[in-house]
Every structure is written in C-alpha cells, then in structure tokens.
Coordinates of C-alpha atoms and ligand atoms in Angstrom, one line a residue:
M15 CA -111.7 -23.7 173.8
V16 CA -109.4 -24.9 176.7
Y17 CA -109.2 -28.7 177.2
Q18 CA -108.9 -30.3 180.6
N19 CA -105.6 -32.3 181.0
T20 CA -107.0 -34.8 183.6
W21 CA -109.3 -37.6 182.7
D22 CA -112.8 -38.3 183.9
M23 CA -113.0 -41.7 185.4
D24 CA -116.2 -41.0 187.4
Q25 CA -118.3 -41.5 184.3
V26 CA -117.0 -45.1 184.2
F27 CA -117.5 -45.9 187.9
P28 CA -118.0 -43.0 190.3
G29 CA -115.9 -42.7 193.5
G30 CA -112.4 -43.8 192.7
S31 CA -110.8 -47.1 193.7
D32 CA -113.4 -47.6 196.5
S33 CA -116.3 -47.1 194.2
P34 CA -119.4 -49.0 195.3
Q35 CA -120.5 -49.3 191.7
F36 CA -117.2 -50.9 190.9
Y37 CA -117.6 -53.5 193.6
E38 CA -121.1 -54.3 192.4
K39 CA -119.7 -54.8 188.9
L40 CA -117.0 -57.1 190.3
A41 CA -119.6 -59.2 192.1
E42 CA -121.7 -59.5 188.9
L43 CA -118.6 -60.5 186.9
E44 CA -117.8 -63.2 189.5
K45 CA -121.2 -64.7 189.1
K46 CA -121.0 -64.5 185.3
N47 CA -117.6 -66.1 185.3
A48 CA -118.8 -69.0 187.3
R49 CA -121.9 -69.5 185.2
F50 CA -119.8 -69.3 182.0
A51 CA -117.6 -72.0 183.3
E52 CA -120.6 -74.2 184.0
W53 CA -122.0 -73.6 180.5
V54 CA -118.8 -74.4 178.8
N55 CA -118.3 -77.6 180.9
E56 CA -121.8 -78.8 180.2
W57 CA -121.8 -78.0 176.5
N58 CA -121.9 -81.0 174.2
A59 CA -121.2 -80.0 170.6
D60 CA -122.7 -83.2 169.2
N61 CA -126.1 -82.5 170.8
D62 CA -125.8 -78.9 169.7
R63 CA -125.8 -79.8 166.0
P64 CA -126.8 -78.6 163.4
D65 CA -127.5 -74.9 164.3
Y66 CA -125.2 -74.8 167.4
H67 CA -127.5 -72.6 169.3
T68 CA -125.7 -73.2 172.6
F69 CA -122.3 -72.5 171.1
A70 CA -123.6 -69.2 169.8
E71 CA -124.9 -68.3 173.3
I72 CA -121.5 -69.3 174.7
L73 CA -119.7 -66.9 172.3
K74 CA -122.1 -64.2 173.2
E75 CA -121.6 -64.7 176.9
H76 CA -117.8 -64.8 176.4
E77 CA -118.1 -61.4 174.7
A78 CA -120.1 -59.9 177.5
L79 CA -117.8 -61.2 180.2
S80 CA -114.7 -60.1 178.4
K81 CA -116.1 -56.6 177.8
G82 CA -117.0 -56.3 181.5
L83 CA -113.6 -57.4 182.6
G84 CA -111.9 -55.1 180.2
E85 CA -114.0 -52.2 181.4
A86 CA -113.1 -53.0 185.1
R87 CA -109.4 -53.4 184.3
T88 CA -109.0 -50.2 182.3
F89 CA -110.8 -48.3 185.1
M90 CA -108.7 -49.7 187.9
S91 CA -105.3 -49.8 186.2
G92 CA -106.0 -46.2 185.1
L93 CA -106.4 -45.2 188.8
A94 CA -103.3 -47.1 189.8
S95 CA -101.3 -45.4 187.0
A96 CA -102.5 -41.9 187.9
D97 CA -101.7 -42.3 191.6
T98 CA -99.0 -44.9 192.4
S99 CA -99.8 -44.6 196.2
D100 CA -103.4 -45.9 195.6
A101 CA -103.0 -49.3 197.4
K102 CA -106.7 -50.0 197.0
A103 CA -106.4 -49.8 193.2
R104 CA -103.6 -52.3 193.3
T105 CA -105.6 -54.8 195.4
N106 CA -108.6 -54.4 193.1
L107 CA -106.4 -55.0 190.1
N108 CA -105.3 -58.2 191.6
R109 CA -108.9 -59.3 192.0
I110 CA -109.5 -58.5 188.4
A111 CA -106.4 -60.6 187.4
N112 CA -107.9 -63.5 189.3
H113 CA -111.1 -63.3 187.3
Y114 CA -109.1 -63.3 184.1
K115 CA -107.2 -66.4 185.3
Q116 CA -110.5 -68.2 185.9
L117 CA -111.8 -67.1 182.5
S118 CA -108.7 -68.3 180.8
N119 CA -109.0 -71.8 182.4
T120 CA -112.5 -72.0 181.1
L121 CA -111.3 -70.9 177.6
V122 CA -108.9 -73.8 177.5
V123 CA -111.8 -76.2 178.1
L124 CA -113.7 -74.4 175.3
Q125 CA -110.7 -74.5 173.0
K126 CA -110.3 -78.3 173.5
K127 CA -114.0 -78.8 172.6
I128 CA -113.6 -76.7 169.4
G129 CA -110.5 -78.9 168.6
D130 CA -112.6 -82.0 169.1
F131 CA -115.0 -81.2 166.2
S132 CA -114.6 -83.5 163.3
Q133 CA -113.3 -81.6 160.3
N134 CA -116.6 -82.1 158.5
D135 CA -118.6 -80.7 161.4
F136 CA -116.3 -77.8 161.7
D137 CA -116.5 -76.9 158.1
E138 CA -120.3 -77.0 158.3
L139 CA -120.2 -74.8 161.4
L140 CA -118.2 -72.1 159.7
K141 CA -120.9 -71.9 157.0
I142 CA -123.5 -70.5 159.4
E143 CA -123.7 -67.3 161.4
P144 CA -122.5 -66.2 163.9
F145 CA -119.6 -68.5 163.3
N146 CA -118.9 -67.6 159.7
E147 CA -118.1 -64.0 160.6
R148 CA -115.6 -65.3 163.1
A149 CA -114.1 -68.0 160.9
F150 CA -110.5 -66.8 160.9
A151 CA -110.3 -66.6 164.7
L152 CA -112.2 -69.9 165.3
T153 CA -109.9 -71.7 162.8
E154 CA -106.9 -70.3 164.6
I155 CA -108.2 -71.4 168.0
R156 CA -108.9 -74.9 166.6
E157 CA -105.5 -75.2 165.1
E158 CA -103.8 -74.1 168.3
S159 CA -105.8 -76.6 170.2
Q160 CA -104.4 -79.5 168.1
K161 CA -101.1 -78.8 169.8
L162 CA -102.5 -78.9 173.3
L163 CA -101.8 -81.9 175.6
S164 CA -104.5 -83.3 177.8
T165 CA -106.3 -80.9 180.1
E166 CA -104.5 -82.5 183.1
E167 CA -101.1 -82.1 181.5
E168 CA -101.8 -78.5 180.5
E169 CA -103.0 -77.7 184.0
L170 CA -99.9 -79.3 185.4
L171 CA -97.7 -77.3 183.0
N172 CA -99.4 -74.1 184.0
H173 CA -98.9 -74.8 187.7
L174 CA -95.3 -75.7 187.2
S175 CA -94.7 -72.6 185.1
I176 CA -95.7 -70.3 188.0
D177 CA -92.6 -71.4 190.0
G178 CA -90.5 -72.3 187.0
F179 CA -90.9 -70.1 184.0
Q180 CA -92.7 -67.2 185.7
G181 CA -90.4 -67.6 188.6
W182 CA -87.3 -66.9 186.5
G183 CA -89.1 -63.9 185.0
D184 CA -89.6 -62.6 188.6
M185 CA -86.0 -63.5 189.4
Y186 CA -84.9 -61.2 186.6
N187 CA -86.8 -58.3 188.1
E188 CA -85.4 -59.0 191.5
L189 CA -81.9 -59.0 190.1
V190 CA -82.4 -55.8 188.2
S191 CA -83.6 -54.2 191.4
T192 CA -80.2 -54.9 193.1
I193 CA -78.3 -53.1 190.3
R194 CA -76.6 -50.0 191.6
V195 CA -74.7 -47.8 189.1
P196 CA -72.1 -45.5 190.5
F197 CA -71.7 -42.4 188.3
K198 CA -69.1 -39.8 189.1
E199 CA -70.6 -36.3 189.0
G200 CA -69.0 -33.1 190.0
G201 CA -66.3 -34.8 192.0
K202 CA -68.5 -37.2 193.9
V203 CA -70.0 -40.5 193.2
N204 CA -73.8 -40.8 192.9
V205 CA -75.4 -44.3 193.0
Y206 CA -78.4 -44.9 190.7
S207 CA -80.9 -47.6 190.0
A208 CA -80.8 -49.2 186.5
G209 CA -83.8 -47.1 185.3
Q210 CA -82.3 -43.9 186.7
A211 CA -78.9 -44.7 185.1
E212 CA -80.5 -45.2 181.7
N213 CA -82.2 -41.8 181.9
K214 CA -78.9 -40.2 182.9
M215 CA -77.1 -41.8 180.0
S216 CA -79.7 -40.8 177.4
G217 CA -79.8 -37.2 178.7
E218 CA -76.0 -36.7 178.9
T219 CA -74.7 -34.2 176.3
D220 CA -71.0 -34.6 176.9
T221 CA -69.6 -37.4 174.7
K222 CA -66.6 -38.2 177.0
K223 CA -68.9 -38.5 179.9
R224 CA -71.2 -40.8 177.9
D225 CA -68.3 -43.1 177.1
E226 CA -67.3 -43.2 180.8
M227 CA -70.9 -43.9 181.8
L228 CA -71.2 -46.8 179.3
R229 CA -68.0 -48.3 180.7
I230 CA -69.4 -48.2 184.3
W231 CA -72.8 -49.4 183.1
E232 CA -71.2 -52.4 181.3
N233 CA -69.1 -53.3 184.4
T234 CA -72.1 -53.1 186.7
W235 CA -74.0 -55.8 184.7
K236 CA -70.8 -57.8 184.3
D237 CA -70.4 -58.0 188.0
K238 CA -73.5 -60.2 188.1
D239 CA -73.3 -61.7 184.7
H240 CA -73.4 -65.3 186.0
L241 CA -76.7 -64.6 187.8
F242 CA -78.2 -63.1 184.7
A243 CA -76.9 -66.0 182.5
T244 CA -78.5 -68.6 184.8
T245 CA -81.8 -66.7 184.7
L246 CA -81.8 -66.3 180.9
N247 CA -80.7 -70.0 180.4
H248 CA -83.5 -71.3 182.5
L249 CA -86.2 -69.1 181.0
A250 CA -85.2 -70.2 177.5
G251 CA -84.7 -73.8 178.7
F252 CA -88.2 -73.9 180.1
R253 CA -89.6 -72.4 176.9
L254 CA -87.8 -74.9 174.7
A255 CA -88.9 -77.8 176.8
D256 CA -92.5 -76.5 176.7
Q257 CA -92.4 -76.2 172.9
K258 CA -90.9 -79.7 172.6
A259 CA -93.7 -81.1 174.7
H260 CA -96.2 -79.5 172.3
G261 CA -94.4 -81.0 169.3
I262 CA -92.8 -77.7 168.2
N263 CA -89.3 -78.2 167.0
D264 CA -88.6 -74.8 165.5
F265 CA -88.3 -72.0 168.1
M266 CA -89.2 -69.4 165.5
E267 CA -92.6 -71.1 164.9
P268 CA -94.4 -69.7 168.0
P269 CA -93.4 -66.0 167.6
L270 CA -94.2 -66.1 163.8
E271 CA -97.5 -67.8 164.5
Y272 CA -98.3 -65.3 167.2
N273 CA -97.7 -62.5 164.8
R274 CA -99.6 -64.3 162.1
M275 CA -96.7 -63.9 159.6
Q276 CA -94.5 -66.1 157.5
E277 CA -90.8 -66.5 157.9
E278 CA -90.4 -65.4 154.3
T279 CA -91.8 -62.0 155.2
L280 CA -89.4 -61.6 158.1
D281 CA -86.5 -62.6 156.0
A282 CA -87.4 -60.3 153.2
M283 CA -87.7 -57.4 155.6
W284 CA -84.3 -58.0 157.2
Q285 CA -82.7 -58.6 153.8
V286 CA -83.9 -55.3 152.4
I287 CA -83.0 -53.5 155.6
S288 CA -79.5 -54.9 155.5
E289 CA -79.1 -53.8 151.9
N290 CA -80.0 -50.2 152.9
K291 CA -77.8 -49.8 155.9
A292 CA -75.1 -47.8 154.1
K293 CA -77.3 -44.8 154.2
I294 CA -77.6 -45.1 157.9
V295 CA -73.8 -45.3 158.2
D296 CA -73.7 -42.0 156.2
Y297 CA -76.0 -40.5 158.8
F298 CA -73.7 -41.9 161.6
N299 CA -70.7 -40.4 160.0
R300 CA -72.3 -37.0 159.7
K301 CA -73.6 -37.2 163.3
A302 CA -70.0 -38.0 164.4
E303 CA -68.7 -34.9 162.6
L304 CA -71.4 -32.8 164.3
L305 CA -70.3 -34.2 167.7
N306 CA -66.6 -33.6 166.9
L307 CA -65.9 -37.4 166.9
D308 CA -64.1 -39.7 164.6
Q309 CA -66.7 -42.4 165.0
L310 CA -69.9 -42.8 167.1
S311 CA -70.0 -44.9 170.2
W312 CA -72.9 -47.0 171.3
L313 CA -74.6 -44.3 173.3
D314 CA -73.9 -41.5 170.7
V315 CA -76.3 -43.0 168.2
T316 CA -79.4 -41.7 170.0
A317 CA -77.7 -38.8 171.8
P318 CA -78.9 -35.3 171.2
I319 CA -76.8 -33.1 168.8
N320 CA -76.1 -29.6 170.0
L321 CA -76.0 -27.0 167.2
G322 CA -76.0 -24.0 169.5
N323 CA -78.8 -22.7 171.5
F324 CA -82.4 -22.5 170.4
E325 CA -85.6 -22.1 172.2
A326 CA -87.3 -25.5 171.7
K327 CA -90.9 -24.9 170.9
E328 CA -93.3 -25.5 173.7
Y329 CA -96.9 -26.4 173.5
T330 CA -99.7 -26.1 176.0
F331 CA -102.0 -29.1 176.3
T332 CA -104.7 -27.2 174.4
E333 CA -102.3 -26.0 171.7
A334 CA -101.2 -29.6 171.3
A335 CA -104.8 -30.7 171.0
D336 CA -105.5 -28.2 168.3
F337 CA -102.3 -28.9 166.5
I338 CA -103.0 -32.7 166.5
I339 CA -106.6 -32.3 165.3
D340 CA -105.6 -29.9 162.5
N341 CA -102.9 -32.2 161.2
F342 CA -105.1 -35.4 161.5
K343 CA -107.8 -33.6 159.5
R344 CA -105.6 -33.4 156.4
F345 CA -105.0 -37.1 156.6
S346 CA -108.2 -38.6 158.1
P347 CA -111.1 -36.4 159.1
K348 CA -112.6 -39.4 161.1
M349 CA -109.4 -39.7 163.1
A350 CA -109.6 -36.0 163.8
E351 CA -113.2 -36.3 164.9
L352 CA -112.4 -39.2 167.3
S353 CA -109.6 -37.1 168.8
Q354 CA -111.9 -34.1 169.2
Q355 CA -114.2 -36.4 171.1
A356 CA -111.4 -37.7 173.3
F357 CA -110.5 -34.1 174.3
N358 CA -114.1 -33.0 174.7
E359 CA -115.1 -36.0 176.8
K360 CA -111.9 -36.0 178.9
W361 CA -110.4 -39.3 178.0
I362 CA -106.9 -38.2 178.6
E363 CA -104.8 -38.0 181.8
A364 CA -101.8 -35.8 180.8
E365 CA -101.2 -33.6 183.8
D366 CA -97.5 -33.2 184.8
R367 CA -97.5 -33.9 188.5
P368 CA -95.7 -36.2 191.0
G369 CA -97.1 -39.6 191.9
K370 CA -97.9 -40.8 188.4
R371 CA -96.3 -43.8 186.9
P372 CA -93.9 -43.1 184.0
G373 CA -94.7 -43.9 180.3
G374 CA -97.9 -43.7 178.3
Y375 CA -100.6 -46.0 177.0
C376 CA -104.1 -46.2 175.6
A377 CA -106.7 -48.6 177.0
N378 CA -110.1 -49.5 175.8
L379 CA -113.4 -49.2 177.7
P380 CA -115.4 -51.7 175.7
E381 CA -118.7 -51.1 177.6
S382 CA -118.5 -47.3 177.6
E383 CA -117.3 -47.4 174.0
Q384 CA -114.5 -45.0 174.8
S385 CA -110.8 -45.2 175.5
R386 CA -108.5 -43.7 178.2
I387 CA -105.1 -42.3 177.5
F388 CA -102.4 -42.0 180.1
M389 CA -99.2 -40.0 179.8
T390 CA -97.4 -37.0 181.3
F391 CA -97.5 -33.9 179.1
S392 CA -94.8 -31.3 179.8
G393 CA -95.0 -29.3 176.6
T394 CA -92.3 -30.7 174.4
S395 CA -92.6 -31.7 170.7
D396 CA -91.9 -35.2 171.8
N397 CA -94.9 -35.1 174.1
V398 CA -97.1 -33.9 171.2
S399 CA -96.0 -36.9 169.2
T400 CA -96.7 -39.3 172.1
L401 CA -100.2 -37.8 172.5
A402 CA -100.8 -38.3 168.8
H403 CA -99.5 -41.9 169.1
E404 CA -101.9 -42.8 171.8
L405 CA -104.8 -41.1 170.0
G406 CA -103.9 -43.4 167.1
H407 CA -104.4 -46.4 169.3
A408 CA -107.8 -45.0 170.4
F409 CA -108.8 -44.6 166.8
H410 CA -107.8 -48.2 166.0
S411 CA -110.1 -49.3 168.9
S412 CA -112.9 -47.2 167.7
V413 CA -113.0 -48.6 164.2
L414 CA -113.0 -52.1 165.6
R415 CA -115.7 -51.5 168.1
D416 CA -118.7 -52.9 166.3
L417 CA -116.9 -56.1 165.3
P418 CA -117.1 -59.4 167.1
L419 CA -114.6 -59.5 169.9
L420 CA -112.8 -62.4 168.3
N421 CA -112.1 -60.2 165.3
Q422 CA -110.6 -57.5 167.5
R423 CA -107.6 -59.5 168.8
Y424 CA -104.8 -58.1 166.6
A425 CA -101.2 -59.2 167.0
M426 CA -98.3 -57.2 168.2
N427 CA -96.8 -56.6 164.7
V428 CA -99.9 -54.7 163.6
A429 CA -100.9 -53.3 167.0
E430 CA -98.8 -50.2 166.4
T431 CA -100.1 -49.5 162.9
A432 CA -102.5 -46.8 163.7
S433 CA -100.5 -45.3 166.5
T434 CA -97.2 -45.1 164.5
L435 CA -99.1 -43.6 161.6
A436 CA -100.7 -40.9 163.8
E437 CA -97.4 -40.2 165.3
L438 CA -95.7 -39.8 161.9
V439 CA -98.3 -37.4 160.8
V440 CA -97.8 -35.2 163.8
S441 CA -94.0 -35.5 164.3
D442 CA -93.5 -34.5 160.6
A443 CA -95.8 -31.6 161.3
T444 CA -93.7 -30.6 164.4
I445 CA -90.6 -30.7 162.2
E446 CA -92.3 -28.3 159.7
N447 CA -93.5 -26.2 162.6
A448 CA -90.0 -25.7 164.1
D449 CA -89.1 -22.1 164.9
S450 CA -85.5 -22.4 163.8
E451 CA -83.3 -24.4 161.5
T452 CA -81.4 -25.9 164.4
E453 CA -84.6 -27.0 166.0
K454 CA -85.7 -28.6 162.8
I455 CA -82.4 -30.5 162.5
T456 CA -82.8 -31.7 166.1
L457 CA -86.3 -33.0 165.4
L458 CA -85.2 -34.6 162.1
D459 CA -82.3 -36.2 163.9
E460 CA -84.7 -37.8 166.4
K461 CA -86.7 -39.2 163.5
V462 CA -83.7 -40.7 161.6
A463 CA -82.3 -42.1 164.9
R464 CA -85.5 -43.9 165.4
S465 CA -85.3 -45.5 162.0
A466 CA -81.7 -46.4 162.7
T467 CA -82.8 -48.1 166.0
M468 CA -85.4 -50.1 164.1
M469 CA -82.9 -51.1 161.4
M470 CA -79.9 -51.8 163.7
N471 CA -80.6 -52.0 167.4
I472 CA -83.6 -54.2 167.0
H473 CA -81.9 -56.2 164.3
A474 CA -79.0 -56.9 166.8
R475 CA -81.6 -58.1 169.4
Y476 CA -83.1 -60.4 166.8
L477 CA -79.7 -61.8 165.6
F478 CA -78.6 -62.3 169.2
E479 CA -81.8 -64.1 170.3
K480 CA -81.7 -66.4 167.3
S481 CA -78.1 -67.4 167.9
F482 CA -78.7 -67.8 171.6
Y483 CA -81.7 -70.1 171.1
E484 CA -79.8 -72.1 168.6
E485 CA -77.0 -72.8 171.0
R486 CA -79.3 -73.2 174.0
Q487 CA -80.9 -76.2 172.3
D488 CA -77.7 -78.0 173.0
G489 CA -77.2 -76.9 176.6
I490 CA -76.3 -74.0 178.9
V491 CA -74.8 -71.0 177.2
T492 CA -72.2 -69.3 179.5
A493 CA -72.2 -65.6 180.4
E494 CA -68.9 -65.2 178.4
R495 CA -70.5 -66.8 175.4
L496 CA -73.6 -64.7 175.7
S497 CA -71.5 -61.5 175.6
E498 CA -69.6 -62.9 172.6
L499 CA -72.9 -63.6 170.8
M500 CA -74.2 -60.2 171.6
L501 CA -71.1 -58.4 170.4
A502 CA -71.1 -60.4 167.2
A503 CA -74.8 -59.6 166.7
Q504 CA -74.3 -55.9 167.3
K505 CA -71.3 -55.7 164.9
E506 CA -73.2 -57.4 162.2
A507 CA -76.4 -55.3 162.7
Y508 CA -74.4 -52.0 162.9
E509 CA -72.3 -52.9 159.9
D510 CA -69.2 -52.5 162.2
A511 CA -69.8 -48.7 162.0
L512 CA -69.5 -48.0 165.8
K513 CA -66.4 -47.4 167.9
T514 CA -67.8 -49.2 171.0
Y515 CA -70.6 -51.7 171.6
H516 CA -72.6 -53.0 174.5
P517 CA -71.9 -56.7 175.0
M518 CA -73.8 -56.9 178.3
F519 CA -77.0 -55.7 176.6
W520 CA -78.3 -59.3 176.9
A521 CA -78.5 -58.7 180.7
A522 CA -79.6 -55.1 180.7
K523 CA -82.5 -55.4 178.2
L524 CA -85.7 -56.5 179.8
H525 CA -87.2 -57.8 176.6
F526 CA -85.0 -60.9 176.5
Y527 CA -86.6 -61.9 179.8
S528 CA -90.2 -61.3 178.9
T529 CA -92.4 -64.3 179.8
G530 CA -95.1 -63.1 177.4
V531 CA -93.9 -63.9 173.9
P532 CA -90.4 -64.8 172.7
F533 CA -88.6 -62.7 170.1
Y534 CA -90.1 -59.5 171.5
N535 CA -88.1 -57.6 168.9
F536 CA -88.9 -58.0 165.2
P537 CA -92.6 -57.0 165.6
Y538 CA -91.3 -53.5 166.5
T539 CA -89.3 -53.1 163.3
F540 CA -92.1 -54.7 161.3
G541 CA -94.8 -52.5 162.8
Y542 CA -92.8 -49.3 162.3
F543 CA -91.9 -49.9 158.7
F544 CA -95.3 -51.3 157.8
S545 CA -96.8 -48.0 159.1
L546 CA -94.2 -46.0 157.2
G547 CA -95.3 -47.8 154.1
I548 CA -98.9 -46.9 154.7
Y549 CA -98.0 -43.4 155.5
A550 CA -96.2 -43.0 152.2
R551 CA -99.3 -44.0 150.4
A552 CA -101.4 -41.6 152.4
L553 CA -99.2 -38.7 151.4
E554 CA -99.7 -39.6 147.7
A555 CA -103.3 -40.7 147.8
D556 CA -106.6 -38.8 147.4
A557 CA -109.5 -38.6 149.8
S558 CA -110.5 -42.2 149.2
F559 CA -107.5 -43.3 151.2
E560 CA -109.2 -42.8 154.5
D561 CA -111.9 -45.4 153.8
E562 CA -109.2 -47.8 152.6
Y563 CA -107.1 -47.2 155.7
I564 CA -110.1 -47.8 158.0
A565 CA -110.9 -51.0 156.1
L566 CA -107.3 -52.2 156.6
L567 CA -107.5 -51.4 160.4
R568 CA -110.8 -53.3 160.6
D569 CA -109.1 -56.4 159.1
T570 CA -106.0 -56.4 161.4
A571 CA -107.3 -59.3 163.5
S572 CA -109.2 -61.2 160.8
M573 CA -106.5 -62.4 158.5
T574 CA -102.8 -63.2 158.3
T575 CA -100.4 -60.2 157.9
E576 CA -99.5 -61.2 154.3
D577 CA -103.2 -61.3 153.4
L578 CA -103.8 -58.0 155.1
A579 CA -101.1 -56.3 153.0
Q580 CA -102.2 -58.1 149.8
K581 CA -105.9 -57.2 150.2
H582 CA -105.5 -53.5 151.3
L583 CA -102.2 -52.4 149.9
N584 CA -101.9 -54.8 147.0
V585 CA -98.3 -55.7 148.0
D586 CA -96.6 -59.0 148.7
L587 CA -94.7 -58.7 151.9
T588 CA -92.6 -61.8 151.2
Q589 CA -91.0 -59.8 148.2
P590 CA -88.5 -57.0 148.6
D591 CA -90.5 -54.2 146.7
F592 CA -92.7 -53.0 149.6
W593 CA -89.7 -52.9 151.9
Q594 CA -87.5 -51.1 149.4
D595 CA -90.2 -48.4 149.0
V596 CA -90.1 -47.9 152.7
M597 CA -86.4 -47.7 152.8
N598 CA -86.5 -45.0 150.1
Q599 CA -88.4 -42.9 152.6
V600 CA -85.7 -43.4 155.2
H601 CA -83.2 -42.4 152.5
A602 CA -85.1 -39.2 151.9
D603 CA -85.0 -38.3 155.6
V604 CA -81.3 -39.0 155.8
D605 CA -80.7 -36.9 152.7
E606 CA -82.6 -34.0 154.2
F607 CA -80.6 -34.3 157.4
L608 CA -77.3 -34.4 155.4
N609 CA -78.3 -31.3 153.4
L610 CA -79.4 -29.3 156.4
T611 CA -76.3 -30.1 158.5
K612 CA -73.8 -29.5 155.7
K613 CA -72.9 -26.0 156.8
Y614 CA -72.4 -27.1 160.4
V615 CA -69.4 -29.3 159.8
Ligands
ZN24 ZN1 -98.1 -47.8 171.0

C-alpha cells in the first residue's frame, strides 16, 4: 500500500480557500455568535434555578459554536500553511479571528455571571448534570472570575493592551525583521535574516566557523540592544501592572495557575535536574573530545558530531508510515489504529515542495472528528520522529473527542504528553534501526542533546526570566544588566561547563517576548520529562498499560497536574522520586553514548 503525502481538505469544505460551503458556514457561525451573545446577556441565573435549564442550553450552544469555529479555523489555516501565497486564506483567517474575538467577549460576560453565583448555589449546581461532569472547569472559571475587575474596566484593559502590551509584542517582531547577520563565506560576506542565520549556525559543521558565527550573531543583537531592552521592559511592565490591578502580587502565580501546577512541583523538578547535571557534563566532555576541542562552546552543544561518512538512512513517506504504525503497535494498538486511519483518510500534508510554511503541527477538526497534520517530509530519521510526534497529538485529540469541550482544554505542560511519547517510541526505534554504528551514535547524540537542552538551556531561560521579573518590579532593567542576568543564568544552568555563552539570548529568543503566557519555558521541560516518565513505565508494563495511558490522557484537562500524576501514575510530583527515575533514564542514554563513542577518542 502506498500512502498519499498530501492531505484531503475537500472533504472538510470543497473548493479551497474560496469554497462556497465555507462561506455558508461562516455566515451561519456569525448568526450563531450573535444569538449566543444575546442568550448570555439575557440569562439570569436566579430565575434559572434550580435545574438551570437555560445554563445547560448555553453550554451546549457554546460547544457547538466552538466546534464550528475550530473546524473553520483548522481548514483555513491549513490552506494558508500549505500555500503561503494564498491571500484569500489569510483574509478568511482574519474573519475567523474576529469571530473568536466576539465569542471571547461574550465568554467574559458568562464568566462574570458564573462568578456571581453564591457559593451555596454554585455547590448545588455542581451536583447536577451536565454541570457535575464539568465541575473542574466550571470551578476554575469561577475562581478566575473572582480576580476580574468590572466589565468596563476589563474592556478598557483589553482595548489598551492592543496598542500597549500587544503593541510591544508587534514591535519585537518588527525589530527582529530588521536584523541582518553578515556571515563571511568563501571570501565574501553574505547577509542573512535572523531565521536564516539560525539555520546556518545549527547546520555548520566546522567548530571554528561556529565560534566566529556566534561572535557575529552576538554583535548583531548587541547593536540594537537598547531597542530590545525597551521592548522587553515595557512588555514585562505592562504585564506586572496588569497583574497588580487584578490583585496578583507574585509573578509566578499566573504561569503556575495556567499550567495547573504547584510551585513545589516546579521546584522539585529543577532541584532533581540540578543534582543530575554532572552526567550531562560528562556527555559534554566526551562530545568535546569527539570534536577535537578542550571544551564545548555555546553552539557546539547541539552541533552534529562527524564520525566519518555514513549513508544516513532514508525513508519514503510510505516506509515511514509503516515503520511508525509497526512501532506504535508494540506500545499501543489503538494509537497504531488511529495512525492507520490518518494515513488511509489523507489527514497529512507532508509533501516536500516550495511555497509551504516551515515547521509542523497537528490541528483538530472537531466536527469532522478528524485531525490534520502539517509538515514537510524529506525522508530523514528526524522527519519520521516529527511525523510520529504529530500523530501523537492526533491520538490525544481522538481520545478526548467524546468528552465535554470544557474537559478538553489541557494546559501547555501536558499538551505534549502524547506527542513526546509517540516521538520517543519512534525515535528509539530509528536508533535501533540505524544501518551503522556511526549513524546510531549520531541519532543517540541528538537524543541526549535534547535532554541536555531541557535540563540546561530551558533552565537558563527560566532562571533569567525569574531574575529579570524580580528586578523589573523595582524599575527598568538596562540592556547591560539584562546581558549580565542572562550570562549568570546560563553559567548556573550549564554548571559553568561551557567555554562561551550567549548573553544576548534575551534579545534573540522570541519566547521572552510572547504575549500569550509568561514563562514560556518550564512547561517544555516539565512536558518532556513527564512523558519520559510515562514512557519508562510503558517499557516495563504489560498490555494493561494502554488503557491506563488512555485514561490519563482523558483526564489531562479535568484535574490539576499533581492529581493527574497521583491518580494515574501513583506518584507525587512535589517529591523527588519521580523526577529521579526520569533522570536515571537520561543517565542510561548518556552511558550508552559514552560506551559507543569510547573507541573514537
Ligand atoms: Zn507538539
């Protein structure tokens, strides 16, 4: 069987970005959105007691509207990704975004009304269906609402944030687009954008050239460091003022709440990681030897090691599909089955051709009860792992599908559970499947480097952001000070094991300027090692593991992270044990790497 490597979007709405059926759908959603706003505005909870029939209808309507919008958005953003010249798709995406904005305005009104319930009424409400099943989400919505200011004030804040907070976020993108990196190549100077320069640096195999590139890269950002510092200071300043207005005095509270986790869990994770960094330093030292260096520089950590020539294994799309399905089967037959369906029903856009946007993602089609996966597949082992990763996301969506929508909104720290797990299953299999020892070492090196990134690079981001926010509370933090804080964070996170660092990282890394959630860093490390912990259990467990795993995924949006781990893994995330088990796996990978590479030094 040969699988098609382009997706079928016509079964969602026929005719591409100008599809008449899509416009019909949009018109229908517009009407629904307006009607929903009316319902919510008119709804009086006191008159709705004791069975809250209208409230139940409102939840039902919200679900239908959200599903419709989700379907439209996945369709249209898919078309925009698959053909970046499709201007109509972009215009239509904008239309959908406006519908979302209208819906979110209505939801604020609804949230305030839920917040206005007396505690007694709310407790009674949660005893009856359909509210009981959604108790966790409704309680969360109610608790968040307690922090809200008046509707007028919230609206004013939203309006101001467009030209304030969001404005500074836009400013960052503008500034980045002016970055020009002059790299010397073959006797002449080529000028690159920030994104291009990053690709150049990560692909460079000559260690001396890498050092030179990092020096130029640092200087390029430093030339504009005051502009970036102003932008970062205002973003954080707006955020702190907004938090203060809502009675929040601890800047760690929102990111922890958003990820539904306790500070104790975060501290336990970083503590255990820190205690286990010596092993990663051993890996650094061996990698330095393999690269003929005394010590690794910043860019060397994730650089490829060259142990002589080997033909890297290549996979056709169909070979990748069979390989993934076979390996999934050993771990979870249901995940294999879902993946088989994705290939059969053409959910995946993987063709390697010009005009596609970079990167990969998986998006849900809630009405079609399918997913769509976007990526560019050129046949590498890495591509096979990415494809498995996205299929993991599709599997997560599929096991949540029959749940209430409010029980499907999982946070960022657990969003990558199924995908990371699927990727681990397949990337370990590609390591086993390597044609030569040198290829095996290369793949293993990528895996260990990834753990090192989670343990050190992300840790440095977290340490920097924390010290920056602490100082920002007392006023503007200068560009020079930001670089000092970053250098200190990197030295601490990397155990002082590198020869050079990247002090301008605070300007070069987009994540510090994200207007979505603050501390867009620790959820990565959490998510990766949480999955690794589940993976370890899967390797030891019997067939019953699959059902337990699915039960865990189904609960990802219905309880706190600690409860999730306690209920399904029987572990206490606030204690070191779980994290140490995970670190032992990292040790095993490093030991294998050290063993295999012994004869090459
Ligand atoms: Zn992902």
